[in-house]
């Protein structure tokens, strides 16, 4: 494939969820431009409507308007969060400060994902939980008045951190948090600061001090670096040309994959960086390159957690071995990503293995060929879709439609990279 031209990626998923949730709690009308319109974003919009917010339909290239109330109203039925862990966990934080009971559920993948990582600290703040099926969904939260929290997270996770900060916001209590190692994405902190709240970082602790009112806002969501990563990967594997991915969020807590790609020998430049609502936004300029293996340290993992499927796919084309240290968190993503990455790489003829919580991938020359089982996991499907662009590759991903969870029209966009290059 020869690449050329400039593309945009859909709006950032993490920022879209946060913008919708916060807009729903601001009394008045907020405007969210560039919002992601994927299945996950629609899950947030849907449950917020059940909680009393008026959210306009999520359509591409259309500003979303959200008429919020300062408190949620009791929902008539269960809140179905679909496939979206971010919707579920962040919403649990907000619901912890509301007096009514609310039941959350989701699809088969989401129901299996651990929720105690947020319900345990939220219970310390005063919320009560009923979890009939153990650590997962469905569960019922009964919120109420909250007490302040000082808490060391067992894993670096932006969803846990954000759930607790949002509980502090909605409950009007202080929250102090510390992550074990490596910083997870900090969009919630940046957004709260941009809206005038007091969030500081001191000696490794993140401190939220209550005070102030959430006012309606207007915000432009930048392109999602996690979606951009797949196009960067495809352009890196290409045989020639140059690709610009324009308007991407380049927040340092999201761009760990760029540092790893640079070590692997990739040619990616970040250009034209400006700032929007507290987030740096720039263009990624990518040229094809020959890759070599590297070691990804445990401390780097929170900053590239969603990019590991793609990096592992690229590592299978690099010279030498790539090791991802301490990536056990991948077992509790939309699928058991850790084992499925290794299994699927082997299935297309590459060498990969899981050893404890580490993932080893050995690079090779033969074109990858074979079936891929995505287990409905969007990022697995897209990572192997990218690997399928290698000359001579014959990869059959069982379910490419699941890419729509985070990247609507991904297959068309990937094919478009090549078409653009043709006169
Ligand atoms: C997200 C945090 C990460 C990430 C997910 C989105 C967020 O999850 O994997 O796709 O928006 O806060 P964890 O907090 O579980 O690491």
mmCIF file with all atom_site columns, C-alpha atoms and ligand atoms in Angstrom, residues 12-15 17-18 40 85-87 89-90 113-114 117 153 155-163 179 184-188 226 254 301-302 304-307 329-330 332-334 337 378-379, ligand 1:
data_model
loop_
_atom_site.group_PDB
_atom_site.id
_atom_site.type_symbol
_atom_site.label_atom_id
_atom_site.label_alt_id
_atom_site.label_comp_id
_atom_site.label_asym_id
_atom_site.label_entity_id
_atom_site.label_seq_id
_atom_site.pdbx_PDB_ins_code
_atom_site.Cartn_x
_atom_site.Cartn_y
_atom_site.Cartn_z
_atom_site.occupancy
_atom_site.B_iso_or_equiv
_atom_site.pdbx_formal_charge
_atom_site.auth_seq_id
_atom_site.auth_comp_id
_atom_site.auth_asym_id
_atom_site.auth_atom_id
_atom_site.pdbx_PDB_model_num
ATOM   1  C CA . UNK A 1 12  ? -11.986 11.268 21.273 1.00 0.00 ? 12  UNK A CA 1
ATOM   2  C CA . UNK A 1 13  ? -14.033 8.641  23.082 1.00 0.00 ? 13  UNK A CA 1
ATOM   3  C CA . UNK A 1 14  ? -12.857 9.485  26.611 1.00 0.00 ? 14  UNK A CA 1
ATOM   4  C CA . UNK A 1 15  ? -13.450 13.216 26.171 1.00 0.00 ? 15  UNK A CA 1
ATOM   5  C CA . UNK A 1 17  ? -18.090 10.531 27.476 1.00 0.00 ? 17  UNK A CA 1
ATOM   6  C CA . UNK A 1 18  ? -16.858 13.086 30.004 1.00 0.00 ? 18  UNK A CA 1
ATOM   7  C CA . UNK A 1 40  ? -20.118 3.631  23.053 1.00 0.00 ? 40  UNK A CA 1
ATOM   8  C CA . UNK A 1 85  ? -16.939 0.473  30.597 1.00 0.00 ? 85  UNK A CA 1
ATOM   9  C CA . UNK A 1 86  ? -16.294 4.214  30.716 1.00 0.00 ? 86  UNK A CA 1
ATOM   10 C CA . UNK A 1 87  ? -20.030 5.018  30.702 1.00 0.00 ? 87  UNK A CA 1
ATOM   11 C CA . UNK A 1 89  ? -17.811 3.377  35.829 1.00 0.00 ? 89  UNK A CA 1
ATOM   12 C CA . UNK A 1 90  ? -17.968 7.161  35.478 1.00 0.00 ? 90  UNK A CA 1
ATOM   13 C CA . UNK A 1 113 ? -15.953 -6.729 33.649 1.00 0.00 ? 113 UNK A CA 1
ATOM   14 C CA . UNK A 1 114 ? -14.915 -5.933 37.241 1.00 0.00 ? 114 UNK A CA 1
ATOM   15 C CA . UNK A 1 117 ? -12.614 -1.445 41.585 1.00 0.00 ? 117 UNK A CA 1
ATOM   16 C CA . UNK A 1 153 ? -5.791  3.101  43.609 1.00 0.00 ? 153 UNK A CA 1
ATOM   17 C CA . UNK A 1 155 ? -4.222  -0.111 39.569 1.00 0.00 ? 155 UNK A CA 1
ATOM   18 C CA . UNK A 1 156 ? -3.548  2.984  37.472 1.00 0.00 ? 156 UNK A CA 1
ATOM   19 C CA . UNK A 1 157 ? -6.925  3.537  35.858 1.00 0.00 ? 157 UNK A CA 1
ATOM   20 C CA . UNK A 1 158 ? -8.549  6.686  34.542 1.00 0.00 ? 158 UNK A CA 1
ATOM   21 C CA . UNK A 1 159 ? -11.970 5.129  34.941 1.00 0.00 ? 159 UNK A CA 1
ATOM   22 C CA . UNK A 1 160 ? -11.494 4.547  38.680 1.00 0.00 ? 160 UNK A CA 1
ATOM   23 C CA . UNK A 1 161 ? -9.882  7.960  39.136 1.00 0.00 ? 161 UNK A CA 1
ATOM   24 C CA . UNK A 1 162 ? -12.650 9.704  37.188 1.00 0.00 ? 162 UNK A CA 1
ATOM   25 C CA . UNK A 1 163 ? -15.476 7.855  38.967 1.00 0.00 ? 163 UNK A CA 1
ATOM   26 C CA . UNK A 1 179 ? -2.076  5.953  41.275 1.00 0.00 ? 179 UNK A CA 1
ATOM   27 C CA . UNK A 1 184 ? -3.461  7.194  33.408 1.00 0.00 ? 184 UNK A CA 1
ATOM   28 C CA . UNK A 1 185 ? -5.236  9.654  31.113 1.00 0.00 ? 185 UNK A CA 1
ATOM   29 C CA . UNK A 1 186 ? -6.035  12.934 32.877 1.00 0.00 ? 186 UNK A CA 1
ATOM   30 C CA . UNK A 1 187 ? -8.945  14.323 30.829 1.00 0.00 ? 187 UNK A CA 1
ATOM   31 C CA . UNK A 1 188 ? -11.259 14.520 33.839 1.00 0.00 ? 188 UNK A CA 1
ATOM   32 C CA . UNK A 1 226 ? -6.415  5.729  20.054 1.00 0.00 ? 226 UNK A CA 1
ATOM   33 C CA . UNK A 1 254 ? -2.452  9.379  25.701 1.00 0.00 ? 254 UNK A CA 1
ATOM   34 C CA . UNK A 1 301 ? 1.518   0.888  30.146 1.00 0.00 ? 301 UNK A CA 1
ATOM   35 C CA . UNK A 1 302 ? -1.191  3.261  31.514 1.00 0.00 ? 302 UNK A CA 1
ATOM   36 C CA . UNK A 1 304 ? -0.743  3.338  25.976 1.00 0.00 ? 304 UNK A CA 1
ATOM   37 C CA . UNK A 1 305 ? -3.128  0.761  27.437 1.00 0.00 ? 305 UNK A CA 1
ATOM   38 C CA . UNK A 1 306 ? -5.567  0.893  24.503 1.00 0.00 ? 306 UNK A CA 1
ATOM   39 C CA . UNK A 1 307 ? -2.802  0.820  21.887 1.00 0.00 ? 307 UNK A CA 1
ATOM   40 C CA . UNK A 1 329 ? -4.939  -5.261 32.912 1.00 0.00 ? 329 UNK A CA 1
ATOM   41 C CA . UNK A 1 330 ? -5.546  -6.365 29.329 1.00 0.00 ? 330 UNK A CA 1
ATOM   42 C CA . UNK A 1 332 ? -10.237 -7.259 31.908 1.00 0.00 ? 332 UNK A CA 1
ATOM   43 C CA . UNK A 1 333 ? -10.784 -5.061 28.852 1.00 0.00 ? 333 UNK A CA 1
ATOM   44 C CA . UNK A 1 334 ? -13.605 -5.569 26.332 1.00 0.00 ? 334 UNK A CA 1
ATOM   45 C CA . UNK A 1 337 ? -7.134  -8.986 25.226 1.00 0.00 ? 337 UNK A CA 1
ATOM   46 C CA . UNK A 1 378 ? -13.208 -3.375 18.585 1.00 0.00 ? 378 UNK A CA 1
ATOM   47 C CA . UNK A 1 379 ? -9.516  -2.792 19.186 1.00 0.00 ? 379 UNK A CA 1
HETATM 48 C C1 . LIG B 2 .   ? -10.709 5.086  29.710 1.00 0.00 ? 1   LIG B C1 1
HETATM 49 C C2 . LIG B 2 .   ? -9.772  4.511  30.536 1.00 0.00 ? 1   LIG B C2 1
HETATM 50 C C3 . LIG B 2 .   ? -9.081  3.242  30.245 1.00 0.00 ? 1   LIG B C3 1
HETATM 51 C C4 . LIG B 2 .   ? -9.217  2.861  28.780 1.00 0.00 ? 1   LIG B C4 1
HETATM 52 C C5 . LIG B 2 .   ? -10.618 3.028  28.276 1.00 0.00 ? 1   LIG B C5 1
HETATM 53 C C6 . LIG B 2 .   ? -11.078 4.471  28.426 1.00 0.00 ? 1   LIG B C6 1
HETATM 54 C C7 . LIG B 2 .   ? -11.335 6.347  30.126 1.00 0.00 ? 1   LIG B C7 1
HETATM 55 O O1 . LIG B 2 .   ? -9.643  2.221  31.045 1.00 0.00 ? 1   LIG B O1 1
HETATM 56 O O2 . LIG B 2 .   ? -8.798  1.525  28.582 1.00 0.00 ? 1   LIG B O2 1
HETATM 57 O O3 . LIG B 2 .   ? -10.694 2.676  26.901 1.00 0.00 ? 1   LIG B O3 1
HETATM 58 O O4 . LIG B 2 .   ? -11.979 7.018  29.280 1.00 0.00 ? 1   LIG B O4 1
HETATM 59 O O5 . LIG B 2 .   ? -11.189 6.730  31.295 1.00 0.00 ? 1   LIG B O5 1
HETATM 60 P P1 . LIG B 2 .   ? -9.073  1.911  32.519 1.00 0.00 ? 1   LIG B P1 1
HETATM 61 O O6 . LIG B 2 .   ? -9.359  3.065  33.385 1.00 0.00 ? 1   LIG B O6 1
HETATM 62 O O7 . LIG B 2 .   ? -9.844  0.683  32.962 1.00 0.00 ? 1   LIG B O7 1
HETATM 63 O O8 . LIG B 2 .   ? -7.615  1.619  32.345 1.00 0.00 ? 1   LIG B O8 1
#
